[in-house]
Short mmCIF file of C-alpha atoms in Angstrom, two decimals:
data_model
loop_
_atom_site.label_atom_id
_atom_site.label_comp_id
_atom_site.label_asym_id
_atom_site.label_seq_id
_atom_site.Cartn_x
_atom_site.Cartn_y
_atom_site.Cartn_z
CA MET A 298 0.00 0.00 0.00
CA THR A 299 3.01 2.26 0.63
CA ALA A 300 3.95 1.89 -3.03
CA PHE A 301 0.45 3.03 -4.06
CA PHE A 302 0.69 6.25 -2.03
CA GLN A 303 4.23 6.84 -3.28
CA GLY A 304 2.82 6.55 -6.78
CA LEU A 305 0.60 9.54 -5.96
CA GLY A 306 3.78 11.61 -5.58
CA LEU A 307 4.15 11.50 -1.79
CA PRO A 308 7.59 11.07 -0.15
CA PHE A 309 8.25 7.67 1.47
CA ALA A 310 7.75 8.77 5.09
CA ALA A 311 4.36 10.36 4.40
CA ALA A 312 3.24 7.46 2.20
CA TRP A 313 4.27 4.95 4.85
CA THR A 314 2.42 6.84 7.58
CA ILE A 315 -0.78 7.18 5.55
CA SER A 316 -0.74 3.56 4.42
CA THR A 317 -0.17 2.31 7.98
CA ILE A 318 -3.05 4.40 9.29
CA CYS A 319 -5.25 3.09 6.45
CA GLY A 320 -4.17 -0.45 7.34
CA ILE A 321 -5.04 0.06 11.00
CA LEU A 322 -8.48 1.42 10.07
CA LEU A 323 -9.02 -1.40 7.57
CA ILE A 324 -8.44 -3.92 10.36
CA ALA A 325 -9.90 -2.15 13.42
CA LEU A 326 -13.22 -1.03 11.91
CA PRO A 327 -14.21 -4.44 10.42
CA VAL A 328 -13.14 -6.11 13.69
CA MET A 329 -15.43 -3.81 15.71
CA LEU A 330 -18.28 -4.41 13.26
CA ALA A 331 -17.57 -8.15 13.44
CA VAL A 332 -17.67 -7.98 17.24
CA ALA A 333 -21.14 -6.41 17.08
CA MET A 334 -22.26 -9.14 14.69
CA VAL A 335 -20.80 -12.05 16.65
CA ILE A 336 -22.51 -10.88 19.82
CA TYR A 337 -25.76 -11.23 17.86
CA VAL A 338 -24.68 -14.61 16.44
CA ASP A 339 -23.65 -15.81 19.88
CA ARG A 340 -27.05 -14.94 21.33
CA LYS A 341 -28.84 -16.50 18.35
CA VAL A 342 -26.88 -19.77 18.54
CA TRP A 343 -27.31 -19.92 22.28
CA ALA A 344 -31.04 -19.30 21.93
CA SER A 345 -31.60 -21.94 19.27
CA MET A 346 -29.73 -24.55 21.31
CA ALA A 347 -32.06 -23.72 24.21
CA LEU A 348 -35.08 -23.90 21.86
CA ARG A 349 -35.72 -20.17 22.19
CA ARG A 350 -35.90 -17.56 19.46
CA GLY A 351 -33.26 -15.12 20.65
CA PRO A 352 -33.13 -11.46 19.60
CA ASN A 353 -35.82 -10.99 16.92
CA VAL A 354 -37.29 -7.49 17.31
CA VAL A 355 -34.75 -4.88 16.18
CA GLY A 356 -34.31 -5.05 12.40
CA PRO A 357 -34.86 -8.15 10.21
CA PHE A 358 -34.30 -11.29 12.35
CA GLY A 359 -33.14 -8.96 15.14
CA ILE A 360 -29.88 -8.40 13.31
CA LEU A 361 -29.53 -4.83 14.59
CA GLN A 362 -29.91 -5.85 18.24
CA SER A 363 -26.22 -5.25 19.07
CA PHE A 364 -26.35 -1.74 17.64
CA ALA A 365 -29.47 -0.96 19.66
CA ASP A 366 -27.69 -2.23 22.79
CA GLY A 367 -24.63 -0.16 21.89
CA LEU A 368 -26.74 2.98 21.53
CA LYS A 369 -28.42 2.22 24.84
CA VAL A 370 -25.21 1.93 26.85
CA PHE A 371 -23.77 4.96 25.05
CA LEU A 372 -26.62 7.11 26.33
CA GLN A 373 -26.40 5.83 29.90
CA GLU A 374 -24.62 7.66 32.71
CA THR A 375 -21.20 6.39 33.79
CA ILE A 376 -21.37 5.76 37.51
CA ILE A 377 -18.09 5.70 39.43
CA PRO A 378 -18.38 4.26 42.96
CA SER A 379 -17.26 6.82 45.53
CA ALA A 380 -14.82 4.35 47.15
CA ALA A 381 -13.26 3.39 43.82
CA ASN A 382 -9.79 4.38 42.71
CA LYS A 383 -11.02 6.69 39.93
CA GLY A 384 -8.08 6.81 37.55
CA LEU A 385 -7.49 3.06 37.50
CA PHE A 386 -11.22 2.38 37.45
CA LEU A 387 -11.51 4.22 34.14
CA ILE A 388 -8.22 2.96 32.67
CA ALA A 389 -9.10 -0.74 33.17
CA PRO A 390 -11.79 -1.07 30.42
CA ILE A 391 -9.60 0.97 28.06
CA ILE A 392 -6.72 -1.48 28.59
CA THR A 393 -8.99 -4.48 27.94
CA PHE A 394 -10.39 -3.00 24.74
CA THR A 395 -7.06 -1.72 23.37
CA VAL A 396 -5.27 -4.99 24.01
CA ALA A 397 -8.05 -6.88 22.22
CA LEU A 398 -7.44 -4.78 19.09
CA LEU A 399 -3.61 -4.64 19.28
CA ALA A 400 -2.89 -8.26 18.49
CA TRP A 401 -4.70 -8.12 15.12
CA ALA A 402 -1.68 -6.27 13.70
CA VAL A 403 0.18 -9.51 12.96
CA ILE A 404 -2.68 -11.67 11.65
CA PRO A 405 -2.19 -12.30 7.89
CA PHE A 406 -5.43 -11.74 5.95
CA ASN A 407 -3.95 -12.82 2.64
CA SER A 408 -0.45 -13.55 1.43
CA GLY A 409 1.11 -10.11 1.89
CA ALA A 410 -2.00 -8.52 3.46
CA ILE A 411 -0.57 -8.14 6.95
CA LEU A 412 -0.15 -4.90 8.86
CA ALA A 413 3.12 -5.71 10.66
CA ASP A 414 5.09 -8.50 8.99
CA ILE A 415 7.52 -8.92 11.91
CA ASN A 416 9.59 -12.05 12.43
CA VAL A 417 8.46 -12.51 16.05
CA GLY A 418 4.73 -12.32 15.23
CA LEU A 419 3.68 -15.23 17.41
CA LEU A 420 5.70 -13.98 20.38
CA TYR A 421 4.06 -10.59 19.90
CA ILE A 422 0.65 -12.24 20.18
CA LEU A 423 1.71 -14.08 23.34
CA ALA A 424 3.03 -10.82 24.79
CA ILE A 425 -0.15 -8.90 23.98
CA SER A 426 -2.48 -11.61 25.21
CA SER A 427 -0.57 -11.72 28.48
CA LEU A 428 -1.43 -8.03 28.91
CA GLY A 429 -5.14 -8.83 28.75
CA VAL A 430 -5.17 -9.91 32.38
CA TYR A 431 -4.28 -6.40 33.57
CA GLY A 432 -7.59 -4.90 32.47
CA ILE A 433 -9.44 -7.43 34.60
CA VAL A 434 -7.11 -7.31 37.59
CA ILE A 435 -7.04 -3.51 37.68
CA ALA A 436 -10.83 -3.36 37.29
CA GLY A 437 -11.28 -5.82 40.15
CA TRP A 438 -8.91 -4.03 42.48
CA SER A 439 -9.89 -0.45 41.72
CA SER A 440 -13.63 -1.14 42.17
CA ASN A 441 -12.87 -1.52 45.89
CA SER A 442 -15.57 -4.11 46.27
CA LYS A 443 -15.51 -7.75 47.35
CA TYR A 444 -16.85 -9.66 44.35
CA PRO A 445 -14.82 -7.83 41.70
CA PHE A 446 -11.75 -8.45 43.83
CA PHE A 447 -12.40 -12.19 43.99
CA SER A 448 -12.87 -12.14 40.24
CA ALA A 449 -9.53 -10.39 39.75
CA MET A 450 -7.79 -13.04 41.86
CA ARG A 451 -9.38 -15.81 39.82
CA ALA A 452 -8.57 -14.13 36.52
CA SER A 453 -4.89 -13.67 37.25
CA ALA A 454 -4.41 -17.26 38.41
CA GLN A 455 -6.45 -18.67 35.53
CA MET A 456 -4.78 -16.71 32.74
CA ILE A 457 -1.24 -17.44 33.97
CA SER A 458 -2.02 -21.16 34.21
CA TYR A 459 -3.33 -21.50 30.70
CA GLU A 460 -0.72 -19.25 29.11
CA VAL A 461 1.90 -21.84 30.02
CA SER A 462 0.25 -24.63 28.07
CA ILE A 463 -0.60 -22.28 25.18
CA GLY A 464 3.11 -21.41 25.06
CA PHE A 465 4.10 -25.07 24.72
CA ILE A 466 1.44 -25.68 22.06
CA LEU A 467 2.76 -22.74 20.07
CA VAL A 468 6.29 -24.14 20.41
CA CYS A 469 5.12 -27.31 18.59
CA VAL A 470 3.66 -25.23 15.75
CA VAL A 471 6.75 -23.03 15.56
CA LEU A 472 9.04 -26.08 15.42
CA TRP A 473 7.10 -27.45 12.49
CA ALA A 474 6.85 -24.14 10.65
CA ASN A 475 10.44 -23.19 11.53
CA SER A 476 9.41 -19.55 12.03
CA PHE A 477 7.66 -17.19 14.44
CA ASN A 478 6.27 -15.19 11.53
CA LEU A 479 2.56 -15.92 11.08
CA ASN A 480 2.78 -15.54 7.30
CA ASP A 481 5.52 -18.20 7.18
CA ILE A 482 3.45 -20.43 9.49
CA VAL A 483 0.52 -20.24 7.05
CA LYS A 484 2.83 -20.95 4.12
CA ALA A 485 4.28 -23.99 5.92
CA GLN A 486 0.76 -25.46 6.00
CA HIS A 487 0.46 -25.30 2.21
CA GLY A 488 -0.23 -28.87 1.06
CA PHE A 489 0.71 -30.16 4.52
CA GLY A 490 -1.47 -33.29 4.51
CA PHE A 491 -0.55 -35.61 1.57
CA GLY A 492 0.11 -32.50 -0.53
CA PHE A 493 -3.65 -31.98 -0.61
CA ILE A 494 -4.93 -30.68 2.73
CA ASN A 495 -3.87 -27.22 3.91
CA GLY A 496 -3.53 -27.06 7.66
CA PHE A 497 -1.51 -28.46 10.53
CA TRP A 498 -4.58 -30.09 12.09
CA CYS A 499 -4.30 -33.23 9.93
CA SER A 500 -1.02 -34.35 11.50
CA PRO A 501 -1.54 -36.95 14.25
CA LEU A 502 1.04 -35.10 16.35
CA LEU A 503 -0.57 -31.69 15.96
CA PHE A 504 -4.27 -32.64 16.08
CA PRO A 505 -4.19 -33.17 19.89
CA MET A 506 -2.38 -29.83 20.12
CA TRP A 507 -5.24 -28.20 18.23
CA VAL A 508 -7.82 -29.64 20.64
CA MET A 509 -5.79 -28.43 23.61
CA PHE A 510 -5.32 -25.03 22.01
CA LEU A 511 -9.06 -24.67 21.51
CA ILE A 512 -9.78 -25.54 25.15
CA SER A 513 -6.94 -23.35 26.45
CA SER A 514 -8.12 -20.43 24.37
CA MET A 515 -11.56 -20.73 25.94
CA ALA A 516 -9.91 -20.57 29.36
CA GLU A 517 -7.69 -17.71 28.26
CA THR A 518 -10.62 -15.61 27.04
CA GLN A 519 -12.79 -16.60 30.03
CA ARG A 520 -15.53 -18.07 27.92
CA ALA A 521 -17.90 -20.70 29.22
CA PRO A 522 -17.21 -23.33 30.58
CA PHE A 523 -14.29 -21.44 32.13
CA ASP A 524 -16.08 -18.14 32.86
CA LEU A 525 -15.24 -18.36 36.54
CA THR A 526 -14.33 -14.68 36.64
CA GLU A 527 -17.89 -13.60 35.95
CA ALA A 528 -19.74 -16.58 37.38
CA GLU A 529 -23.06 -14.93 38.11
CA SER A 530 -24.14 -17.52 40.65
CA GLU A 531 -21.10 -16.80 42.83
CA LEU A 532 -19.71 -13.36 42.00
CA VAL A 533 -22.69 -11.30 40.70
CA ALA A 534 -20.91 -10.21 37.51
CA GLY A 535 -17.30 -10.55 38.62
CA TYR A 536 -14.96 -7.71 37.74
CA GLN A 537 -17.72 -5.89 35.81
CA THR A 538 -20.04 -5.61 38.81
CA GLU A 539 -19.40 -1.90 39.49
CA TYR A 540 -19.22 -0.85 35.85
CA SER A 541 -21.96 0.84 33.86
CA SER A 542 -22.54 2.42 30.46
CA MET A 543 -19.58 2.79 28.05
CA ALA A 544 -17.00 1.41 30.48
CA PHE A 545 -19.07 -1.78 30.72
CA ALA A 546 -19.51 -1.85 26.95
CA LEU A 547 -15.75 -1.62 26.44
CA PHE A 548 -15.28 -4.74 28.58
CA TRP A 549 -17.97 -6.46 26.58
CA LEU A 550 -16.40 -5.49 23.23
CA GLY A 551 -12.91 -6.35 24.44
CA GLU A 552 -14.03 -9.78 25.58
CA TYR A 553 -15.61 -10.66 22.25
CA GLY A 554 -12.66 -9.09 20.42
CA ASN A 555 -10.39 -11.50 22.31
CA VAL A 556 -12.63 -14.43 21.43
CA LEU A 557 -12.48 -13.47 17.73
CA LEU A 558 -8.71 -13.10 17.97
CA MET A 559 -8.40 -16.59 19.46
CA CYS A 560 -10.57 -17.94 16.62
CA ALA A 561 -8.34 -16.14 14.11
CA LEU A 562 -5.23 -17.63 15.74
CA ASN A 563 -6.84 -21.05 15.70
CA ALA A 564 -7.55 -20.63 11.98
CA THR A 565 -4.07 -19.28 11.25
CA LEU A 566 -2.08 -21.81 13.24
CA PHE A 567 -3.98 -25.03 12.59
CA TRP A 568 -6.48 -24.58 9.77
CA GLY A 569 -4.30 -22.99 7.10
CA GLY A 570 -5.21 -19.32 7.61
CA TYR A 571 -6.02 -17.65 4.32
CA LEU A 572 -5.39 -20.84 2.29
CA PRO A 573 -8.40 -22.84 1.08
CA PRO A 574 -9.00 -26.00 3.14
CA VAL A 575 -7.87 -28.32 0.34
CA GLU A 576 -5.64 -27.91 -2.72
CA LEU A 577 -8.07 -27.41 -5.59
CA ALA A 578 -7.42 -24.79 -8.25
CA ILE A 579 -11.08 -23.76 -8.26
CA LEU A 580 -11.02 -22.91 -4.53
CA TYR A 581 -8.28 -20.35 -5.14
CA LEU A 582 -10.82 -18.25 -7.07
CA ILE A 583 -12.25 -17.22 -3.69
CA PRO A 584 -9.96 -14.57 -2.12
CA GLY A 585 -7.90 -15.56 0.93
CA TRP A 586 -9.51 -13.20 3.41
CA ILE A 587 -12.90 -14.84 2.80
CA TRP A 588 -11.41 -18.24 3.67
CA LEU A 589 -9.96 -16.72 6.83
CA ILE A 590 -13.31 -15.19 7.79
CA LEU A 591 -15.10 -18.51 7.15
CA LYS A 592 -12.60 -20.33 9.37
CA ILE A 593 -12.97 -17.68 12.09
CA ALA A 594 -16.76 -18.02 11.85
CA PHE A 595 -16.48 -21.79 12.21
CA GLY A 596 -14.24 -21.36 15.26
CA PHE A 597 -16.68 -18.91 16.79
CA PHE A 598 -19.57 -21.32 16.24
CA VAL A 599 -17.62 -23.94 18.21
CA PHE A 600 -17.14 -21.38 21.01
CA SER A 601 -20.90 -20.62 21.13
CA TRP A 602 -21.76 -24.30 20.89
CA VAL A 603 -19.58 -25.08 23.91
CA LYS A 604 -21.04 -22.12 25.80
CA ALA A 605 -24.56 -23.39 25.19
CA THR A 606 -23.93 -27.02 26.09
CA VAL A 607 -21.16 -27.40 28.72
CA PRO A 608 -21.73 -26.57 32.40
CA ARG A 609 -19.29 -24.29 34.19
CA TYR A 610 -16.13 -25.81 35.69
CA ARG A 611 -15.42 -25.73 39.39
CA TYR A 612 -12.33 -23.68 40.20
CA ASP A 613 -10.22 -26.59 41.46
CA GLN A 614 -11.13 -28.57 38.32
CA LEU A 615 -9.98 -25.66 36.18
CA MET A 616 -6.61 -25.53 37.94
CA ARG A 617 -6.24 -29.29 37.79
CA LEU A 618 -6.94 -29.33 34.05
CA GLY A 619 -4.42 -26.56 33.42
CA TRP A 620 -1.53 -27.67 35.60
CA LYS A 621 -1.89 -31.44 35.93
CA ILE A 622 -3.16 -32.39 32.47
CA PHE A 623 -2.48 -29.71 29.85
CA LEU A 624 0.98 -28.73 31.09
CA PRO A 625 2.52 -32.25 31.15
CA VAL A 626 0.74 -33.35 27.98
CA SER A 627 1.81 -30.27 26.01
CA LEU A 628 5.37 -30.67 27.31
CA LEU A 629 5.31 -34.30 26.19
CA PHE A 630 4.18 -33.22 22.74
CA VAL A 631 7.01 -30.69 22.51
CA PHE A 632 9.37 -33.66 22.98
CA LEU A 633 7.44 -35.86 20.55
CA VAL A 634 7.22 -33.20 17.85
CA SER A 635 10.87 -32.14 18.11
CA GLY A 636 11.97 -35.78 18.24
CA TYR A 637 9.91 -36.63 15.16
CA LEU A 638 11.22 -33.60 13.29
CA MET A 639 14.82 -34.42 14.19
CA ALA A 640 14.34 -38.06 13.14
CA THR A 641 12.87 -37.09 9.78
CA GLY A 642 15.59 -34.49 9.13
CA HIS A 643 13.20 -31.53 9.09
CA PHE A 644 15.87 -29.03 10.16
CA ALA A 645 18.64 -30.29 7.88
CA MET B 576 14.76 11.17 13.24
CA ILE B 577 11.89 8.86 14.21
CA GLN B 578 14.40 6.62 16.01
CA ALA B 579 15.64 9.57 18.06
CA ILE B 580 12.10 10.63 18.97
CA ALA B 581 11.17 7.05 19.90
CA PHE B 582 14.37 6.62 21.94
CA TYR B 583 13.83 9.79 23.96
CA LEU B 584 10.16 8.94 24.46
CA PHE B 585 10.88 5.41 25.72
CA ALA B 586 13.92 6.47 27.77
CA THR B 587 12.11 9.36 29.45
CA LEU B 588 9.10 7.21 30.24
CA THR B 589 11.33 4.41 31.61
CA ILE B 590 13.15 6.78 33.96
CA PHE B 591 9.98 8.61 34.92
CA SER B 592 8.00 5.44 35.68
CA GLY B 593 11.00 3.98 37.51
CA ALA B 594 11.11 7.07 39.71
CA VAL B 595 7.35 7.02 40.34
CA THR B 596 7.61 3.30 41.21
CA ILE B 597 9.60 4.19 44.33
CA LEU B 598 7.80 7.45 45.03
CA ALA B 599 4.20 6.22 44.79
CA ARG B 600 2.42 5.97 48.14
CA ASN B 601 0.22 3.06 47.17
CA PRO B 602 2.11 -0.21 46.49
CA VAL B 603 -0.39 -1.26 43.80
CA HIS B 604 0.34 1.96 41.92
CA SER B 605 4.04 1.20 42.34
CA VAL B 606 3.64 -2.18 40.66
CA LEU B 607 1.64 -0.64 37.81
CA TRP B 608 4.34 1.99 37.23
CA LEU B 609 6.93 -0.80 37.32
CA ILE B 610 4.99 -2.54 34.56
CA LEU B 611 5.10 0.65 32.50
CA ALA B 612 8.86 0.77 33.06
CA PHE B 613 9.23 -2.85 31.81
CA PHE B 614 7.13 -2.00 28.81
CA ASN B 615 9.22 0.99 27.84
CA ALA B 616 12.40 -1.01 28.37
CA ALA B 617 10.99 -3.49 25.83
CA GLY B 618 10.51 -0.54 23.48
CA LEU B 619 14.19 0.38 23.90
CA MET B 620 15.16 -3.23 23.11
CA ILE B 621 13.18 -3.05 19.87
CA LEU B 622 15.02 0.16 18.94
CA ILE B 623 18.42 -1.58 19.13
CA GLY B 624 17.06 -4.42 16.96
CA ALA B 625 16.69 -7.06 19.70
CA GLU B 626 13.03 -7.85 19.05
CA PHE B 627 13.27 -11.35 20.55
CA ILE B 628 14.57 -10.02 23.88
CA ALA B 629 11.90 -7.31 23.82
CA MET B 630 9.09 -9.84 23.40
CA LEU B 631 10.55 -12.09 26.09
CA LEU B 632 10.76 -9.09 28.42
CA VAL B 633 7.07 -8.41 27.93
CA ILE B 634 6.01 -12.07 28.13
CA VAL B 635 8.09 -12.98 31.18
CA TYR B 636 8.22 -9.79 33.22
CA VAL B 637 4.97 -8.05 32.29
CA GLY B 638 2.94 -11.18 31.62
CA ALA B 639 4.02 -13.37 34.52
CA VAL B 640 6.33 -11.82 37.12
CA ALA B 641 4.47 -8.52 37.47
CA VAL B 642 1.10 -10.31 37.60
CA LEU B 643 2.38 -12.27 40.60
CA PHE B 644 3.69 -9.06 42.20
CA LEU B 645 0.32 -7.45 41.69
CA PHE B 646 -1.39 -10.58 43.01
CA VAL B 647 0.56 -10.38 46.28
CA VAL B 648 0.52 -6.61 46.69
CA MET B 649 -3.23 -6.35 46.03
CA MET B 650 -3.94 -8.64 48.97
CA LEU B 651 -1.83 -6.64 51.44
CA ASP B 652 -3.91 -4.75 53.93
CA ILE B 653 -1.81 -1.65 54.39
CA ASP B 654 -2.18 0.95 57.07
CA PHE B 655 -0.47 3.98 55.58
CA ALA B 656 -0.12 5.80 58.89
CA GLN B 657 1.71 2.81 60.35
CA LEU B 658 3.85 2.57 57.26
CA ARG B 659 5.23 6.06 57.79
CA ALA B 660 5.50 5.74 61.57
CA GLY B 661 8.99 4.22 61.65
CA PHE B 662 10.54 7.04 59.63
CA ILE B 663 12.91 8.37 62.32
CA LYS B 664 13.91 4.87 63.45
CA ASN B 665 14.77 3.66 59.94
CA PHE B 666 16.30 6.95 58.82
CA PRO B 667 20.01 6.06 59.51
CA LEU B 668 19.75 2.76 57.62
CA GLY B 669 17.97 4.44 54.72
CA PHE B 670 20.57 7.20 54.67
CA ALA B 671 23.41 4.65 54.59
CA LEU B 672 21.79 2.79 51.69
CA ALA B 673 21.21 6.03 49.80
CA PHE B 674 24.87 6.99 50.35
CA VAL B 675 26.07 3.63 48.96
CA PHE B 676 23.90 4.05 45.86
CA LEU B 677 25.14 7.61 45.38
CA ALA B 678 28.75 6.45 45.67
CA GLU B 679 28.10 3.72 43.10
CA LEU B 680 26.51 6.21 40.74
CA VAL B 681 29.46 8.60 41.06
CA MET B 682 31.93 5.76 40.47
CA GLY B 683 29.90 4.50 37.52
CA VAL B 684 29.81 7.92 35.87
CA GLY B 685 33.53 8.41 36.61
CA ALA B 686 34.41 5.06 35.05
CA TYR B 687 32.26 5.88 32.04
CA LYS B 688 34.01 9.24 31.59
CA ALA B 689 37.40 7.50 31.80
CA GLY B 690 36.65 5.51 28.65
CA GLY B 691 35.42 1.98 27.99
CA LEU B 692 37.11 -1.21 29.15
CA VAL B 693 38.96 -3.21 26.51
CA LEU B 694 37.30 -6.62 26.57
CA GLY B 695 39.43 -8.30 23.94
CA THR B 696 38.28 -9.16 20.44
CA PRO B 697 35.25 -11.43 20.11
CA ASP B 698 35.95 -14.71 18.37
CA ALA B 699 33.89 -16.16 15.56
CA ALA B 700 31.39 -17.94 17.81
CA THR B 701 30.18 -14.76 19.52
CA ALA B 702 29.94 -12.69 16.38
CA PRO B 703 26.36 -12.32 15.14
CA VAL B 704 25.65 -14.90 12.49
CA ALA B 705 24.92 -13.18 9.22
CA GLY B 706 21.58 -13.83 7.58
CA LEU B 707 19.91 -15.22 10.71
CA SER B 708 17.09 -13.54 12.61
CA ASN B 709 18.21 -12.82 16.14
CA THR B 710 15.84 -15.48 17.48
CA ALA B 711 17.74 -18.12 15.50
CA ALA B 712 21.10 -16.53 16.38
CA ILE B 713 20.39 -16.65 20.12
CA GLY B 714 19.25 -20.27 19.77
CA ALA B 715 22.38 -21.22 17.84
CA LEU B 716 24.65 -19.69 20.48
CA LEU B 717 22.72 -20.99 23.51
CA TYR B 718 22.71 -24.56 22.27
CA SER B 719 26.33 -24.68 21.12
CA ARG B 720 28.82 -22.37 22.77
CA TYR B 721 26.87 -21.64 25.95
CA LEU B 722 25.25 -25.06 26.29
CA PHE B 723 26.70 -25.82 29.73
CA LEU B 724 25.88 -22.39 31.12
CA PHE B 725 22.37 -22.70 29.72
CA GLU B 726 21.84 -26.13 31.25
CA THR B 727 23.34 -25.01 34.55
CA ALA B 728 20.83 -22.16 34.65
CA GLY B 729 18.07 -24.67 33.96
CA ILE B 730 19.22 -26.96 36.78
CA ILE B 731 19.48 -24.04 39.23
CA LEU B 732 15.92 -23.03 38.39
CA LEU B 733 14.74 -26.64 38.79
CA VAL B 734 16.41 -26.90 42.20
CA ALA B 735 14.89 -23.57 43.25
CA MET B 736 11.45 -24.77 42.15
CA ILE B 737 11.73 -28.09 44.00
CA GLY B 738 13.09 -26.24 47.04
CA ALA B 739 10.15 -23.85 47.08
CA ILE B 740 7.71 -26.76 46.84
CA VAL B 741 9.45 -28.70 49.62
CA LEU B 742 9.54 -25.66 51.91
CA THR B 743 5.89 -24.78 51.49
CA HIS B 744 4.36 -28.23 51.16
CA ARG B 745 2.61 -29.47 54.26
CA GLN B 746 0.43 -32.47 54.89
CA ARG B 747 -2.82 -31.63 56.56
CA GLY B 748 -4.94 -34.43 57.92
CA ASP B 749 -8.22 -32.54 58.10
CA VAL B 750 -8.58 -31.84 54.39
CA ARG B 751 -10.63 -34.07 52.15
CA GLY B 752 -8.93 -34.28 48.76
CA GLN B 753 -10.76 -34.40 45.47
CA LYS B 754 -10.72 -37.70 43.63
CA PRO B 755 -11.70 -36.73 40.07
CA SER B 756 -11.83 -40.30 38.76
CA SER B 757 -14.39 -41.41 41.35
CA GLN B 758 -16.37 -38.18 40.83
CA ILE B 759 -16.54 -38.77 37.10
CA SER B 760 -17.30 -42.49 37.30
CA ARG B 761 -20.24 -41.99 39.71
CA ARG B 762 -23.58 -42.81 38.04
CA PRO B 763 -27.08 -41.58 38.96
CA GLU B 764 -28.13 -45.10 40.06
CA GLU B 765 -25.50 -45.11 42.79
CA ALA B 766 -26.34 -41.64 43.99
CA THR B 767 -30.13 -41.79 44.20
CA ILE B 768 -32.69 -44.33 45.40
CA ASN B 769 -36.38 -44.33 44.67
CA LEU B 770 -38.56 -45.11 47.70
CA GLN B 771 -42.33 -45.11 48.00
CA PRO B 772 -43.00 -45.04 51.75
CA GLU B 773 -46.50 -45.46 53.10
CA VAL B 774 -48.28 -42.42 54.50
CA GLY B 775 -47.11 -41.56 58.00
CA LYS B 776 -44.00 -43.72 57.85
CA GLY B 777 -40.63 -42.09 57.51
CA VAL B 778 -37.69 -43.44 55.60
CA THR B 779 -34.38 -44.53 57.04
CA LEU B 780 -31.34 -43.53 55.05
#
């Protein structure tokens, strides 16, 4: 895109700045629109699994429900509890929302269509997703209230636990792709299974990793069945209890933004990203970003499906799953994958 | 130009947030400023082209260590009046520490003014490998030239971890542990019975 603006007679620095800002807008605006739409989809899927009709009043099939909700919270008054730590109380939702948008910078939407093509892309995503916990912890602490504080405690322990196993799972993928760059990781999946299937999921060594990544990403984004931080039967609404209006909406948007990001990562790391699912010339007629969006949509459907059907975990079960099952198993698979790759001369 | 602006921005923010870390009254604010300092230090690392170190700094320090700091500090119940009460008593010790740090700073600046140390010429193994990203270069050095140091560090960390577990582990007799396998394998037939007692007669369980 820089070349295009340079073609209009701008110097390199100006062209680069304008094209980067355009790139950011081209990613951030569709992501926010997509967040509004997936909130609707989530409620619709959840409703149909419970044999209800879901949102069906605002717009055709209730499709504008999220926008109506957005307008509603926008017009409400922001209430700050008098005992709260005001500065941090207002910063917390901003952190959550910003962090949810930041990581999209390194997701490749097509070969070459990537905002920041850096060679530590996957580490960048790990770094950014580890920041996500601060929004919740700061919100819980600064509210100066019991239930949000409990929620903050739970969130910090939960997110640290599952980041460890996510790290090991990513190591397996990185070993196979031989790169931290997400574009290279997608390219490494080209014709991965029998020269026909695009995607790491079809390897017997990486398929279990995919399953564990999916479950860990639910825990990492605090989606059901791991939504212990906002378990309404125990903690009212967790860290969001004291929040109202736009501050509450930012948490809401940030949370769904994180879920979409995890679906995008899932698609990029295991399902071939912007590549078509199988190697057929005719499938390449459909542009790559549509394949990516379809894969993200599939991932999100799985998230809603699980939310609608699986009961919430107990906290000790959550910790047990993270530390006693996922951690050793993912470590074992790091050994297995690196051993297999060494034996087959992958790094030669 | 942009590098200079970015450097002065990151450097100023690092120093500023480092200073506020020790000046802030509230320990939770201190930890949050410390996190900002880590973050800006990562920015400085990126400026010198060490993007791998920068990302590790954020993942390890911001993502894990500082979360644990925050975790502990948040739970402290601090009485600020009591915190400042021992000022006169602790003043001599604090003054001595401050003097030592000042002396170190003066010596450091003096040594810097006197010119750099000559460390000898690096041999081929420590020279950056051309054409490799610095992630791969660090890996290549760690697993060849510095293998023993790397493994020693790993063993020290392992010993520290086992030590911490041994020191804090205690057996308590009055706690009923969870047995997940028996919880999962329990069926409704074992857990419930269907009785139809006559009117006026209770049931014995």
